[in-house]
mmCIF file of C-alpha atoms and ligand atoms in Angstrom:
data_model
loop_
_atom_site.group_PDB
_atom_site.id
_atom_site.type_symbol
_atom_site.label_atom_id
_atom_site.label_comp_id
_atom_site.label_asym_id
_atom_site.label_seq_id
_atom_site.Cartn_x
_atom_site.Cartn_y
_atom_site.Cartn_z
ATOM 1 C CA UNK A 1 -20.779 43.671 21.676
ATOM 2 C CA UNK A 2 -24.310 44.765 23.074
ATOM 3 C CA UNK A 3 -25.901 47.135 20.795
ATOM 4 C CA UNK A 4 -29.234 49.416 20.751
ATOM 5 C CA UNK A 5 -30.954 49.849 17.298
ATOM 6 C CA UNK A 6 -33.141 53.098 16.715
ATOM 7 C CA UNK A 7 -35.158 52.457 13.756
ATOM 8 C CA UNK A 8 -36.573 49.549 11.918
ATOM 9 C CA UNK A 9 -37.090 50.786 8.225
ATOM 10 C CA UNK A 10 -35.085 49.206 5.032
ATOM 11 C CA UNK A 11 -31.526 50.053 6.830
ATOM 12 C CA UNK A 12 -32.560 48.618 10.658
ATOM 13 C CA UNK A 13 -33.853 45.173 9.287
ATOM 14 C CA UNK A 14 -31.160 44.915 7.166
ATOM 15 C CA UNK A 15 -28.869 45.113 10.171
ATOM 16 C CA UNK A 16 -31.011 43.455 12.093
ATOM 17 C CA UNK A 17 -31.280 40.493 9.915
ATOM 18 C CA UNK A 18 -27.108 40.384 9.115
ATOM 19 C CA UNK A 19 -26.250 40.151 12.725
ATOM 20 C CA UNK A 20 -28.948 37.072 13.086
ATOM 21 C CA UNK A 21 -27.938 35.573 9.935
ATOM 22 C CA UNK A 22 -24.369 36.084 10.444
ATOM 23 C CA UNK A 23 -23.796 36.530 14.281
ATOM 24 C CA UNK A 24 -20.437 38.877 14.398
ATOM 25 C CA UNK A 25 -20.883 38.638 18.059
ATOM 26 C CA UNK A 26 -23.069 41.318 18.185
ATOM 27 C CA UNK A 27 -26.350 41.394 20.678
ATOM 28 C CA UNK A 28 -28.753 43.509 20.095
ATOM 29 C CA UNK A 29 -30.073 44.755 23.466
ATOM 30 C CA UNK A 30 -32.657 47.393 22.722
ATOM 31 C CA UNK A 31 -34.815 48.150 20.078
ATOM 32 C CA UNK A 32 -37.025 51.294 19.155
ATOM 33 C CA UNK A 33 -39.459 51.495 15.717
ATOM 34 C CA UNK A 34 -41.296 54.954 15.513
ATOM 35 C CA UNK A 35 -44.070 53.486 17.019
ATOM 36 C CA UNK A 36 -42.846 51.069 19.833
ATOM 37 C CA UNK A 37 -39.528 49.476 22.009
ATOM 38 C CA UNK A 38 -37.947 46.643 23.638
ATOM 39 C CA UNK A 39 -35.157 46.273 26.014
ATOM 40 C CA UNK A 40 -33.887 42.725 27.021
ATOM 41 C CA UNK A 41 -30.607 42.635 28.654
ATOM 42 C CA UNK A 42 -30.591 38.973 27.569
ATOM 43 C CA UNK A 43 -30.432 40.020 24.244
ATOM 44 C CA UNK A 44 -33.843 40.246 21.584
ATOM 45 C CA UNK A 45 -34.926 37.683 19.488
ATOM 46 C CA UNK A 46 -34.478 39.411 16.372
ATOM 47 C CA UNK A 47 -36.219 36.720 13.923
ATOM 48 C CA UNK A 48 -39.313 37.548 15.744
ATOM 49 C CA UNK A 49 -39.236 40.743 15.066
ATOM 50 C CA UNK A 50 -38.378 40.608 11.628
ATOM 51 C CA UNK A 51 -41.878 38.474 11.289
ATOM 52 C CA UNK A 52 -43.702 41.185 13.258
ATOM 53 C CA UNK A 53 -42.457 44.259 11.005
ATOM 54 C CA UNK A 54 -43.137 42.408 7.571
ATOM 55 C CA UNK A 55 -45.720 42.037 9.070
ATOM 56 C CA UNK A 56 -46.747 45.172 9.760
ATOM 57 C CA UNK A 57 -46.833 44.806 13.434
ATOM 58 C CA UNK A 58 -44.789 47.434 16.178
ATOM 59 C CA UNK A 59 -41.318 45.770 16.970
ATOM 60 C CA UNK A 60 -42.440 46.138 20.750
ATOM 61 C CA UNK A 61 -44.248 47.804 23.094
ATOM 62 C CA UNK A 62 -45.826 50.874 22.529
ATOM 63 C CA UNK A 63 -45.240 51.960 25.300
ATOM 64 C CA UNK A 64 -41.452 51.988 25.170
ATOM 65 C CA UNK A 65 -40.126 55.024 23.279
ATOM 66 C CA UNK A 66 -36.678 55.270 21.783
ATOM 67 C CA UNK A 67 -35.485 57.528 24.526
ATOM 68 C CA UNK A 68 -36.135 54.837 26.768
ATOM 69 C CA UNK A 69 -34.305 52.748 24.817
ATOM 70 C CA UNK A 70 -31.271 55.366 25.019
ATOM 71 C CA UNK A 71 -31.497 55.752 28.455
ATOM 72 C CA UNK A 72 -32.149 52.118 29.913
ATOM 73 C CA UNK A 73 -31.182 49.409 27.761
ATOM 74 C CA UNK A 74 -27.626 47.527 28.389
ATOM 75 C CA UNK A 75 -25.364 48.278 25.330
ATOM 76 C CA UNK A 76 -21.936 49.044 23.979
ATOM 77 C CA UNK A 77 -22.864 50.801 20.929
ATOM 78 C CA UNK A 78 -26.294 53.026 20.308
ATOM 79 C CA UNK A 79 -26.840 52.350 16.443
ATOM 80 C CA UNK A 80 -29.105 55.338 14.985
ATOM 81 C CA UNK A 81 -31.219 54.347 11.749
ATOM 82 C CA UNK A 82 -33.714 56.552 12.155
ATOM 83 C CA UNK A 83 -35.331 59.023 8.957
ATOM 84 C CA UNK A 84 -33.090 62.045 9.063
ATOM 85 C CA UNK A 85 -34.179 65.867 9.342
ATOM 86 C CA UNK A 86 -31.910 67.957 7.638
ATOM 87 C CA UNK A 87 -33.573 71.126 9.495
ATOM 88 C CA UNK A 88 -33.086 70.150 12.713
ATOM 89 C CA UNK A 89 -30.996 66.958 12.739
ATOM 90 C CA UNK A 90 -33.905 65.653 15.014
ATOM 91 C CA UNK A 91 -35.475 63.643 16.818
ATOM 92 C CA UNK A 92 -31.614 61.747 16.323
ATOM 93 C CA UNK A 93 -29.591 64.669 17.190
ATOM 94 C CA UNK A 94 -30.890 64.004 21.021
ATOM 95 C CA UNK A 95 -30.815 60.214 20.995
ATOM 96 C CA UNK A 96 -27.023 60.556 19.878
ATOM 97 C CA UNK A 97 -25.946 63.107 22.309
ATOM 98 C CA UNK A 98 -27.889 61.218 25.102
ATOM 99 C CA UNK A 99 -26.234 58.187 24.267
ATOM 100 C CA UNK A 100 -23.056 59.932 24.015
ATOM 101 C CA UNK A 101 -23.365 61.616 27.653
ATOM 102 C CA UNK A 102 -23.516 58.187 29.113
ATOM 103 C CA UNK A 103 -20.636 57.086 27.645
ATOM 104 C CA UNK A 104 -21.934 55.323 24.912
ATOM 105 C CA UNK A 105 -20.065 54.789 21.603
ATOM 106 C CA UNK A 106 -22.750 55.598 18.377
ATOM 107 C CA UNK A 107 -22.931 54.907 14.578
ATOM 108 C CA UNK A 108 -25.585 55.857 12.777
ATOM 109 C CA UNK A 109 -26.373 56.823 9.165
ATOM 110 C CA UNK A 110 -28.407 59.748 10.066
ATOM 111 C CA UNK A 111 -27.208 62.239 7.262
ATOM 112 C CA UNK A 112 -29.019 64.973 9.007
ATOM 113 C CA UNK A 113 -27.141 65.585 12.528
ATOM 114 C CA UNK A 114 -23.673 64.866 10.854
ATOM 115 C CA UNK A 115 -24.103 67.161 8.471
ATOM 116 C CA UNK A 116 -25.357 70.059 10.849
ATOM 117 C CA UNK A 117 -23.574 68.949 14.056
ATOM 118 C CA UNK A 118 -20.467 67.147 12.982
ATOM 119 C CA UNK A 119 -17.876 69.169 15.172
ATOM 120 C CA UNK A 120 -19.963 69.287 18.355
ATOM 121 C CA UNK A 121 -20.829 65.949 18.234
ATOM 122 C CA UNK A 122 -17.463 64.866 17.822
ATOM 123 C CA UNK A 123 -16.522 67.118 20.740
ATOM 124 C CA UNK A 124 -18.721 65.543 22.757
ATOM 125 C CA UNK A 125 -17.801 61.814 21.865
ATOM 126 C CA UNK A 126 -13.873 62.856 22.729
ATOM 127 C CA UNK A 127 -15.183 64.546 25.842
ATOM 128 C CA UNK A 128 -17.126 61.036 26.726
ATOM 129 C CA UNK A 129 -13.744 59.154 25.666
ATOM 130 C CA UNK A 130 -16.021 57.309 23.272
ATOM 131 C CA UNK A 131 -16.571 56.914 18.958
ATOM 132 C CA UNK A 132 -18.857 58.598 16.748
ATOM 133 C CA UNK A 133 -18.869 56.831 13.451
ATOM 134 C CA UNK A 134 -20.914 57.708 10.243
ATOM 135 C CA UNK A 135 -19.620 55.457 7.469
ATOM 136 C CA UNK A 136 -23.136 54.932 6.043
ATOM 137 C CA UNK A 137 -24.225 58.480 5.796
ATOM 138 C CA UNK A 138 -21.990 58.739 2.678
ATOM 139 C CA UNK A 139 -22.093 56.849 -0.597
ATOM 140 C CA UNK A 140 -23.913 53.865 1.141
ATOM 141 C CA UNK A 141 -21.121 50.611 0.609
ATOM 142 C CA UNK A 142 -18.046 52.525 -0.286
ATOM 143 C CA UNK A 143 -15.853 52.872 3.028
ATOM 144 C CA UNK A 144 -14.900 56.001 2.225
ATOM 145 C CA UNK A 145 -14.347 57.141 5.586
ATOM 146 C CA UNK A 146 -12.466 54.277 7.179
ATOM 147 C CA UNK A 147 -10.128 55.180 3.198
ATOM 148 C CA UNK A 148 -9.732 58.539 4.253
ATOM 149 C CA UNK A 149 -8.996 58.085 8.313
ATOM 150 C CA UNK A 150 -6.793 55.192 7.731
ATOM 151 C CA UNK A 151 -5.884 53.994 4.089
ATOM 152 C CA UNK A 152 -4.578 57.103 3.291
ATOM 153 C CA UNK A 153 -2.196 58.312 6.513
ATOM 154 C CA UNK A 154 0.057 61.404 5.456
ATOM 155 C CA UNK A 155 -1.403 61.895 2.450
ATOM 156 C CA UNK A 156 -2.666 65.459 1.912
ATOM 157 C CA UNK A 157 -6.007 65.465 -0.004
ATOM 158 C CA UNK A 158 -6.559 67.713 -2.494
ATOM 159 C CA UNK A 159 -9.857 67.509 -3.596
ATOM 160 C CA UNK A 160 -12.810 65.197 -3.876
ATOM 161 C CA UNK A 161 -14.791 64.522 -7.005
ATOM 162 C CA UNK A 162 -17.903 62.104 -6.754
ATOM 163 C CA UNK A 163 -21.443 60.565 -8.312
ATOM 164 C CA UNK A 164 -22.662 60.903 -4.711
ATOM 165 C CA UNK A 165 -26.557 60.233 -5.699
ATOM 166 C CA UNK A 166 -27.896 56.537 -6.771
ATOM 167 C CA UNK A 167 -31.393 58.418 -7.896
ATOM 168 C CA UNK A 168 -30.074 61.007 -9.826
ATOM 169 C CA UNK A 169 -27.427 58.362 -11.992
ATOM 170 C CA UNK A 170 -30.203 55.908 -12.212
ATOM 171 C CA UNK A 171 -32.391 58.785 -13.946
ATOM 172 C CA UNK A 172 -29.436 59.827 -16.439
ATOM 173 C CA UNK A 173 -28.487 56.764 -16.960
ATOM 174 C CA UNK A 174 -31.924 55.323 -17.833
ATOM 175 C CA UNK A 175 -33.035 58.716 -19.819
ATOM 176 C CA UNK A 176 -29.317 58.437 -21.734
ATOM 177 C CA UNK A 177 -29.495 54.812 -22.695
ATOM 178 C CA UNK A 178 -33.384 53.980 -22.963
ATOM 179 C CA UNK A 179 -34.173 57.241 -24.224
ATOM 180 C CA UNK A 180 -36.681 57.879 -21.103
ATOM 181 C CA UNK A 181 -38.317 60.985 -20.302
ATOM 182 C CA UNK A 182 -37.227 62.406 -16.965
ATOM 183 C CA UNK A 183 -40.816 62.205 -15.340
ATOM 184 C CA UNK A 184 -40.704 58.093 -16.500
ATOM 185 C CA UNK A 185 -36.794 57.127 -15.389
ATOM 186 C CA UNK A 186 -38.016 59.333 -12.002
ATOM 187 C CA UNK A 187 -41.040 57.321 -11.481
ATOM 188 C CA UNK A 188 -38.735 53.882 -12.047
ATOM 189 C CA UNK A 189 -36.349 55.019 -9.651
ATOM 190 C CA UNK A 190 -39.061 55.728 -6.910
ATOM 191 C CA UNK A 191 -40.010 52.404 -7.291
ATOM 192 C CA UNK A 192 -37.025 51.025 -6.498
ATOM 193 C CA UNK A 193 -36.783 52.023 -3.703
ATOM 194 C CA UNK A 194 -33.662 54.390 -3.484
ATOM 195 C CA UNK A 195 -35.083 57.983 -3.841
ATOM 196 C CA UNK A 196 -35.276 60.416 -0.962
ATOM 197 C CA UNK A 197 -39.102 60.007 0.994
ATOM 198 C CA UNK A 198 -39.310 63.592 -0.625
ATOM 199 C CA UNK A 199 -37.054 62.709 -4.192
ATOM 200 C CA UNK A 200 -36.642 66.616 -4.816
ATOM 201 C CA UNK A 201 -33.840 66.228 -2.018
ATOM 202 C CA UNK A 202 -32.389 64.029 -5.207
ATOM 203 C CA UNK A 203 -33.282 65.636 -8.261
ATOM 204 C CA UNK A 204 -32.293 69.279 -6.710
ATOM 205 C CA UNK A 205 -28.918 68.084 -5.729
ATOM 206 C CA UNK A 206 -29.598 68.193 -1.973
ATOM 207 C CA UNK A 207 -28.609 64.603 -1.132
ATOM 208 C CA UNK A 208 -25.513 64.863 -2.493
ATOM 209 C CA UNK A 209 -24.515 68.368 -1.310
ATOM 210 C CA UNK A 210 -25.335 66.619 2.191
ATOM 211 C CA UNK A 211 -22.834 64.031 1.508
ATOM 212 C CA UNK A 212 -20.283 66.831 0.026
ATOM 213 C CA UNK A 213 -20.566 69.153 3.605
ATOM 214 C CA UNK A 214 -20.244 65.442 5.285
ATOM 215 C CA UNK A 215 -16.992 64.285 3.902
ATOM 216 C CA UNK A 216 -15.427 67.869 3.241
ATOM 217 C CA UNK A 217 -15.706 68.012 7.024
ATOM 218 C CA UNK A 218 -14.501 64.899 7.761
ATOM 219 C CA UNK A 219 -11.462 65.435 5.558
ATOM 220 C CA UNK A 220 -10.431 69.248 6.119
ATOM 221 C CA UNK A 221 -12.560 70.008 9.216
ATOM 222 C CA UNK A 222 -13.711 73.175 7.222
ATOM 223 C CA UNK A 223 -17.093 73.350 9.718
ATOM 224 C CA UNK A 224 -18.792 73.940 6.318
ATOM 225 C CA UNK A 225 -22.732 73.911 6.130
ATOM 226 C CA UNK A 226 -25.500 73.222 2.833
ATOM 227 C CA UNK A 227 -25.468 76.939 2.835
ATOM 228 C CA UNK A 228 -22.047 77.209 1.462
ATOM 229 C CA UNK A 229 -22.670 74.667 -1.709
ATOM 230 C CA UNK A 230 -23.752 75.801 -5.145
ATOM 231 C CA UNK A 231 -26.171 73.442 -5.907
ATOM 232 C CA UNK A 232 -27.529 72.429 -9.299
ATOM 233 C CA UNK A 233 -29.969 69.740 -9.741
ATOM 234 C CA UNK A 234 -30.720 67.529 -12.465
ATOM 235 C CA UNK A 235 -34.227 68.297 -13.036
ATOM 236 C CA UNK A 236 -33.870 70.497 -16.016
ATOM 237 C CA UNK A 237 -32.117 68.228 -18.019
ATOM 238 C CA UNK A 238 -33.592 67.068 -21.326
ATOM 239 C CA UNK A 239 -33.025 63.932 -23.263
ATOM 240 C CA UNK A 240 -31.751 66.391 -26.024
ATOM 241 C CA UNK A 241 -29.323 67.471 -24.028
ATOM 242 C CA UNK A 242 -28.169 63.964 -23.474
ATOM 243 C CA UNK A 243 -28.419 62.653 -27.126
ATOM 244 C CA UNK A 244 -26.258 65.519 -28.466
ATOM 245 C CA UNK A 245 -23.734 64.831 -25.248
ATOM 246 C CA UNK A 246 -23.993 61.233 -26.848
ATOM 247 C CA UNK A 247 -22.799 61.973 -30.464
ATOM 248 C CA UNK A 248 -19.483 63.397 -28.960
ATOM 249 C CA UNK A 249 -18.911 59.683 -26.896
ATOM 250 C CA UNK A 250 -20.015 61.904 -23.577
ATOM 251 C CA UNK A 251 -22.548 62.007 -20.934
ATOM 252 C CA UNK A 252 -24.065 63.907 -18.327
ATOM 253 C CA UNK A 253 -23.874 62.822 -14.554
ATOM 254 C CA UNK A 254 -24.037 64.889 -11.776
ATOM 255 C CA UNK A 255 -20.892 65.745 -10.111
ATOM 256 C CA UNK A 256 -20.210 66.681 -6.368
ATOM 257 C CA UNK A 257 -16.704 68.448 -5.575
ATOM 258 C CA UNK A 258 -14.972 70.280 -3.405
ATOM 259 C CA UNK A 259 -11.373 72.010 -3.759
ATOM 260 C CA UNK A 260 -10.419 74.015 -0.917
ATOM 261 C CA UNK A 261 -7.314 75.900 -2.417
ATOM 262 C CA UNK A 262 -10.239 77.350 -4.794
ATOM 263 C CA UNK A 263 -13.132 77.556 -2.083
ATOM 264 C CA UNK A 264 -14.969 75.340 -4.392
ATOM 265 C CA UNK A 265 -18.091 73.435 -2.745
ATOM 266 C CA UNK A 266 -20.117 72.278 -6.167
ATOM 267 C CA UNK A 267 -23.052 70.342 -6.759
ATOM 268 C CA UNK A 268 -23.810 70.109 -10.833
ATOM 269 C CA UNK A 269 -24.250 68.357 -13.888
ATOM 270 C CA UNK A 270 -21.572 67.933 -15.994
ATOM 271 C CA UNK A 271 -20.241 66.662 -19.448
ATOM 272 C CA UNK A 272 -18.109 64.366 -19.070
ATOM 273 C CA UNK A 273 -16.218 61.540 -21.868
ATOM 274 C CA UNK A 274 -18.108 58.091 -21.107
ATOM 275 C CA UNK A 275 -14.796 56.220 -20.876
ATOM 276 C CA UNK A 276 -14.158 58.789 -17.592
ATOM 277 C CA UNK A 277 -13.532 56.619 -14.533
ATOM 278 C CA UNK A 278 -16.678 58.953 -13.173
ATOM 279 C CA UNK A 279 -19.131 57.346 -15.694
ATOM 280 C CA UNK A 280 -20.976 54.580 -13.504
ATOM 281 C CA UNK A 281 -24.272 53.211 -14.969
ATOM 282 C CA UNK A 282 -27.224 52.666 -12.795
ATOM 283 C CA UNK A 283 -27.470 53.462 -9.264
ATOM 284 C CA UNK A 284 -24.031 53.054 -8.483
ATOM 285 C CA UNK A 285 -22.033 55.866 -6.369
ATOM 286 C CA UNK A 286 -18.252 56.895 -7.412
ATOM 287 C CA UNK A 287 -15.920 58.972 -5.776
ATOM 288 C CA UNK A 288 -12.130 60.207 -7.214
ATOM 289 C CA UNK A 289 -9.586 61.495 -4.336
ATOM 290 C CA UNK A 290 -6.684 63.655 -5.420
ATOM 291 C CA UNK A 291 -3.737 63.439 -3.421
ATOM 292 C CA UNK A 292 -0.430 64.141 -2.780
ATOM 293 C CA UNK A 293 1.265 60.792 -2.629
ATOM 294 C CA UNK A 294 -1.422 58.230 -3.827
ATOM 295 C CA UNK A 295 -2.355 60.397 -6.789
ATOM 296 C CA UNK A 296 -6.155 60.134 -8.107
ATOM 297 C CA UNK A 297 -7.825 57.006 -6.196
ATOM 298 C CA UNK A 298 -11.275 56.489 -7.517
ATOM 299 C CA UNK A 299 -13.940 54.156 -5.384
ATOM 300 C CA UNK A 300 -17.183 52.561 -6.643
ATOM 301 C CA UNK A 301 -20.035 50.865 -5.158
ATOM 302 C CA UNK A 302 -23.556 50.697 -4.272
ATOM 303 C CA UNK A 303 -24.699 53.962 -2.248
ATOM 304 C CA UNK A 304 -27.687 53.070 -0.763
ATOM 305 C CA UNK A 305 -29.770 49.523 -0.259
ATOM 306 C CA UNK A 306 -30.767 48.421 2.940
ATOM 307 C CA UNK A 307 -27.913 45.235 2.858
ATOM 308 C CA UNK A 308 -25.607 47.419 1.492
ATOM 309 C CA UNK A 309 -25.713 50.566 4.458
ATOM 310 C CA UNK A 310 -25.649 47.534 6.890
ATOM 311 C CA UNK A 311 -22.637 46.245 5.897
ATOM 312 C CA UNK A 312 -21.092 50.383 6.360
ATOM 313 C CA UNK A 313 -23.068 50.107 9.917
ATOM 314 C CA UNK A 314 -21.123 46.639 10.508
ATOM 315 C CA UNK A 315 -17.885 47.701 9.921
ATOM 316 C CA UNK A 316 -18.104 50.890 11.990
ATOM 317 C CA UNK A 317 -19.957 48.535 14.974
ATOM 318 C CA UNK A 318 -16.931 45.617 14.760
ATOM 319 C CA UNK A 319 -14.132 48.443 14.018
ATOM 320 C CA UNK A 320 -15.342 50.392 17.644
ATOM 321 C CA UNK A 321 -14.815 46.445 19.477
ATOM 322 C CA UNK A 322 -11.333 46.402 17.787
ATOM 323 C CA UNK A 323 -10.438 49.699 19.004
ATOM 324 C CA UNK A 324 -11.896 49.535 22.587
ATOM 325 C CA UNK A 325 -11.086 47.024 25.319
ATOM 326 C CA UNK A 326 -13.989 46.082 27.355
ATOM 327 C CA UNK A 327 -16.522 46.171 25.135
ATOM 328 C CA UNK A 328 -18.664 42.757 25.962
HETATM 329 N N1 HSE B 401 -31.598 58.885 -2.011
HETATM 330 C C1 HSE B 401 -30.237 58.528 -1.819
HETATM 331 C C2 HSE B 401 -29.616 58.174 -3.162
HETATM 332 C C3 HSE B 401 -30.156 57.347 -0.863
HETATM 333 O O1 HSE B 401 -30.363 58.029 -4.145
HETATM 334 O O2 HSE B 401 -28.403 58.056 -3.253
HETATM 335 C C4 HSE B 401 -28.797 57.114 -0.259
HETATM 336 O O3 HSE B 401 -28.362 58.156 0.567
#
C-alpha cells in the first residue's frame, strides 16, 4: 500500500514511526511538513526523517510543497495530518479533493473539512469510486466509526451521549480530585500536550461540538453544521461547584449529545452520579450509543495522543487495502 503523508506534527511521526517500526506493508511515497516535501517512488526512508524533525530540520526540500506531493507522488492512499481550520476547512479541504479527483482514496484526521464538508466530500469520493475515511477526527483511539458502519448493521441509533474532550475531563477531573483551580489543572493540561493550539476551542466546548456535527452526520446524515449546537463550555465552573457535586457521590463532566427525535444537538456540563458509566478520569474520551437492538453500548479510550490517532489512521489505511483490489 503506497501512501502520501501531509503533515509531520505529533500525529504524522507517530504514523510515520508505526509503519517503520511495525511495517503493515505500508510505503510511504510522499511526504509534505509545512515547510518542505519529498517524493520517492521507491519509497522514503522514514528513520531519517524522524532524526531530521526532532531535530528540528524540514522533512525535505523546501522546495516541494504539499500540493506537489498531491499531485505527483505514486500512492494508494493520500493520508491528511495537517492542523485543521474550522473556518475554512483549509489548506486540507484542497489537498483532499485534489487527491480525491485523481482517484485517490484519503484518511485524514482533519476535524475541520469533515465537519464543514462531510457530504460533498463524500460525494466526490463515490463519484471517484474511491474511500474517504475519518476515524481519527473523533474521540482519537475509540473506533467509533468502523462501530457504527459495521458493528452495529440494522441497528437504528437513537442517540449518542459522549466525554468527547481529553482537555476538558483532564481539567474536571484534576480540579474535582486535587482540588485545583481551573487556571492551574488548564495550565497542566497544556503541558501535556493534548489541548487545542488555541485551548478555548476546549474549554468553550468547540472541540467537542466538532466531534458531535462529525458523528451525528456520519450516523443520521442530518448535514448538520457548529451553528446548530448549543454549546456550553466548562470555563465557568468553580471548584465549589464541584465539591458540593461531590458530597452527593456526583461529578461534573462535560457531556456531548445528540437526539434527533428531540432536535437535540448539546454541548454542556452536567451532574452526573460518579458510578455513571460516563464518569472517566483523566484524559480519557467515552461515548454511550442507544439503540434499538444492542441497547446502550458505551466505548472508552484515549482521544487524542499522537500513537494513539495513528493507530485510528492505521486501521482506516489497512481497512481501504482490505476493501479494494489492486491496491499495491
Ligand atoms: N484537544 C483535543 C482534546 C484533542 O483535548 O480532546 C483531540 O481532538
Amino acid at each position: 500500500m503506497k501512501v502520501a503523508l501531509l503533515g509531520l506534527g505529533s500525529v504524522g511521526q507517530g504514523i510515520a514511526s508505526m509503519v517503520l517500526k511495525k511495517g503493515l506493508g505500508i510505503t510511504i511515497t510522499g511526504l509534505a511538513d509545512s515547510k518542505s516535501g519529498i517524493i520517492d517512488a521507491k519509497g522514503i526512508n522514514i528513520e531519517e526523517i524522524l532524526v531530521r524533525k526532532r531535530g528540528g530540520n524540514p522533512a525535505g526540500d523546501t522546495s516541494v510543497s504539499a500540493m506537489d506531493v498531491v499531485q505527483n507522488a505514486d500512492y494508494d492512499v493520500l493520508v491528511e495530518v495537517t492542523p485543521t481550520n474550522i473556518s475554512t476547512g483549509e489548506p486540507a479541504r484542497t489537498h483532499i479533493t485534489s487527491a480525491l479527483r485523481k482517484g485517490r482514496h484519503v484518511v485524514t484526521s482533519n476535524k475541520g473539512p469533515i465537519a464543514l464538508h462531510h457530504r460533498e466530500l463524500l460525494t466526490l469520493a463515490d463519484t471517484h469510486h474511491v474511500s474517504l475515511r475519518y476515524e481519527a477526527t473523533v474521540c482519537g483511539a475509540i473506533p467509533i466509526i468502523h462501530i457504527l458502519e459495521h458493528g452495529l448493521l440494522g441497528n437504528q441509533v437513537k442517540a449518542l451521549h459522549g466525554i468527547m474532550n481529553g482537555t476538558c475531563n483532564f481539567i474536571l477531573t484534576r480540579m474535582s480530585e486535587e482540588g485545583l483551580s481551573y487556571e492551574q489543572a488548564l495550565a497542566e493540561a497544556r503541558e501535556m500536550g493534548y489541548a487545542e493550539a488555541d485551548p478555548s476551542y476546549d474549554v468553550k466546548g468547540i472541540d467537542p461540538a466538532i466531534k458531535l456535527v462529525i458523528l451525528a452526520n456520519a450516523i443520521w446524515n442530518l448535514g448538520v453544521t457548529l451553528h446548530e449546537v448549543e454549546i456550553t463550555g466548562i470555563d465557568q465552573i468553580t471548584p465549589e461547584a464541584l465539591r458540593l457535586a461531590g458530597e452527593d457521590d456526583a461529578t461534573i463532566r462535560l457531556i456531548a449529545e445528540a437526539i434527533p427525535a428531540r432536535q437535540l444537538l448539546r454541548v454542556s456540563p452536567r451532574i452526573l452520579p460518579r458510578s455513571h458509566p460516563l464518569v472517566v478520569k483523566g484524559t480519557l474520551n467515552a461515548v454511550t450509543l442507544e439503540t434499538d437492538m444492542a441497547g446502550s453500548l458505551t466505548f472508552i479510550g484515549k482521544g487524542a495522543g499522537s500513537i494513539e490517532t495513528a493507530s485510528a489512521i492505521i486501521g482506516d489505511i489497512l481497512f481501504i487495502r482490505e476493501q479494494y483490489d489492486g491496491c499495491s
